C-alpha positions in Angstrom: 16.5 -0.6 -5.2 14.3 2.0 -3.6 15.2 5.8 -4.1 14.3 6.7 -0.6 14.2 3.9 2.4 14.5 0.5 3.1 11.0 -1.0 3.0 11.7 -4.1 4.1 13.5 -2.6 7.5 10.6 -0.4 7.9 8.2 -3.4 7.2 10.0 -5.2 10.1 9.3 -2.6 12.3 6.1 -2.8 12.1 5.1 -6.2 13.5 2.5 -7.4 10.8 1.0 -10.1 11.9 -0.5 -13.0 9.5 -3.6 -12.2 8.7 -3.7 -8.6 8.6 -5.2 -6.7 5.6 -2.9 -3.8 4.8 -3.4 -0.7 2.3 -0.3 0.4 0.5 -1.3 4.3 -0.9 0.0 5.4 -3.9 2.2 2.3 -4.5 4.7 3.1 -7.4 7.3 1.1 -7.8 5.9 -1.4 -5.6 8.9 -1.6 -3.3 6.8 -1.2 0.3 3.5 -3.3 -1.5 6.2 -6.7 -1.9 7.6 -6.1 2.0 4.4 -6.1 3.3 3.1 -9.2 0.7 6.5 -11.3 1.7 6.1 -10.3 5.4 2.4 -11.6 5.5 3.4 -15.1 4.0 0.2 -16.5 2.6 -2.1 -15.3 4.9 -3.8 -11.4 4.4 -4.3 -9.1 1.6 -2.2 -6.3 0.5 -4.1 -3.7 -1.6 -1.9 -1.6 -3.9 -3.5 1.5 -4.8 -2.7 3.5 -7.3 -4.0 6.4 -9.8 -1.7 5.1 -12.7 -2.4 2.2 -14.1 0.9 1.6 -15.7 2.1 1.1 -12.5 -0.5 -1.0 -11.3 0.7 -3.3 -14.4 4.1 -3.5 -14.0 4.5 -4.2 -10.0 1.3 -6.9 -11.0 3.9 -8.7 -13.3 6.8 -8.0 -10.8 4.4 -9.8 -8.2 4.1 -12.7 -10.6 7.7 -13.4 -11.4 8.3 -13.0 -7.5 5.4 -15.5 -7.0 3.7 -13.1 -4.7 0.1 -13.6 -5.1 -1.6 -11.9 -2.1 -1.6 -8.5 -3.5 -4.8 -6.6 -5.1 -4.2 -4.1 -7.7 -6.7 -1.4 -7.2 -7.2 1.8 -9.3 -7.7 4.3 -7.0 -7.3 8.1 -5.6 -5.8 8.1 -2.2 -6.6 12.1 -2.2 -10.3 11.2 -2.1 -12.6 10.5 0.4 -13.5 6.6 -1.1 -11.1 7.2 -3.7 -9.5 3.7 -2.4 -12.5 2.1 -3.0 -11.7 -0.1 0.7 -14.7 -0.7 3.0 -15.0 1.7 6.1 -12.8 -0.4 8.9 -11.2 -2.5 6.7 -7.4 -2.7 7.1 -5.4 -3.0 9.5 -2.7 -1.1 8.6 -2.2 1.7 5.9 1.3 2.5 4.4 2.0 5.9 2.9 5.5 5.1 1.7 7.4 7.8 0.0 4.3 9.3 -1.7 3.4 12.7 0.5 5.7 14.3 -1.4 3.6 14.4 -5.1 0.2 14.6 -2.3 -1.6 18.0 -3.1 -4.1 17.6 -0.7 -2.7 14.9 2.3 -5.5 16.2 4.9 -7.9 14.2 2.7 -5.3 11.6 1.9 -4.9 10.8 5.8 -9.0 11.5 6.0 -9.6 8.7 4.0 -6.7 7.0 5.8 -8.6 7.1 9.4 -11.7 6.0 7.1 -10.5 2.1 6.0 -8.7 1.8 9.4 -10.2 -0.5 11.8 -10.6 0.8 15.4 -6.9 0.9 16.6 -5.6 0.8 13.5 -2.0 1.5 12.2 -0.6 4.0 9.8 3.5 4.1 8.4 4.4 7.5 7.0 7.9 7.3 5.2 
């Protein structure tokens, strides 16, 4: 049960469309990385990003016993420019789901944000 929103009711307002490749920033728990994964059906990518890799483990197993198997695991620093390691204009959508909050520096988080969006691009702050 998530600490802080309903991911899958903020998932729904978003309108992801199949297809879409979507970046979840500083994943956690995983709880807005399976919306988005269940939401895209088996069509598009979800890349989890995270700078622990514990976590990266465990929501990878969660994913598994869920049979969710359009999800990327990627060790990463959303606080750095590349830190994601996502191509320039490469998602469609970025979720920054209940993470601003441990964020030192979320002017470079939101820099690197605009970076892996595609033009006209979408970004869910919770």
């Amino acid at each position: 049960m998530p600490l802080f929103s309903d991911p899958e009711k903020n998932v729904d307002a978003l309108g992801i469309q199949f297809g879409q490749y979507i970046a979840d920033f500083g994943v956690g728990s995983g709880h807005y990385t399976f919306a988005v994964a269940r939401a895209l059906g088996a069509t598009g990518r979800v890349y989890a990003i995270d700078i622990q890799k514990d976590m990266l483990t465990r929501i990878a197993h969660d994913a598994r016993e869920h049979h969710l198997s359009n999800i990327d695991y990627i060790y990463g620093d959303v606080e750095k420019i590349n830190g994601t390691h996502l191509a320039d204009s490469s998602v469609d959508i970025v979720v920054i789901g209940n993470t601003l909050f441990q964020v030192e520096d979320t002017t470079t988080m939101l820099n690197e944000a605009k970076r892996v969006l595609i033009p006209g691009g979408r970004v869910l702050v919770v």
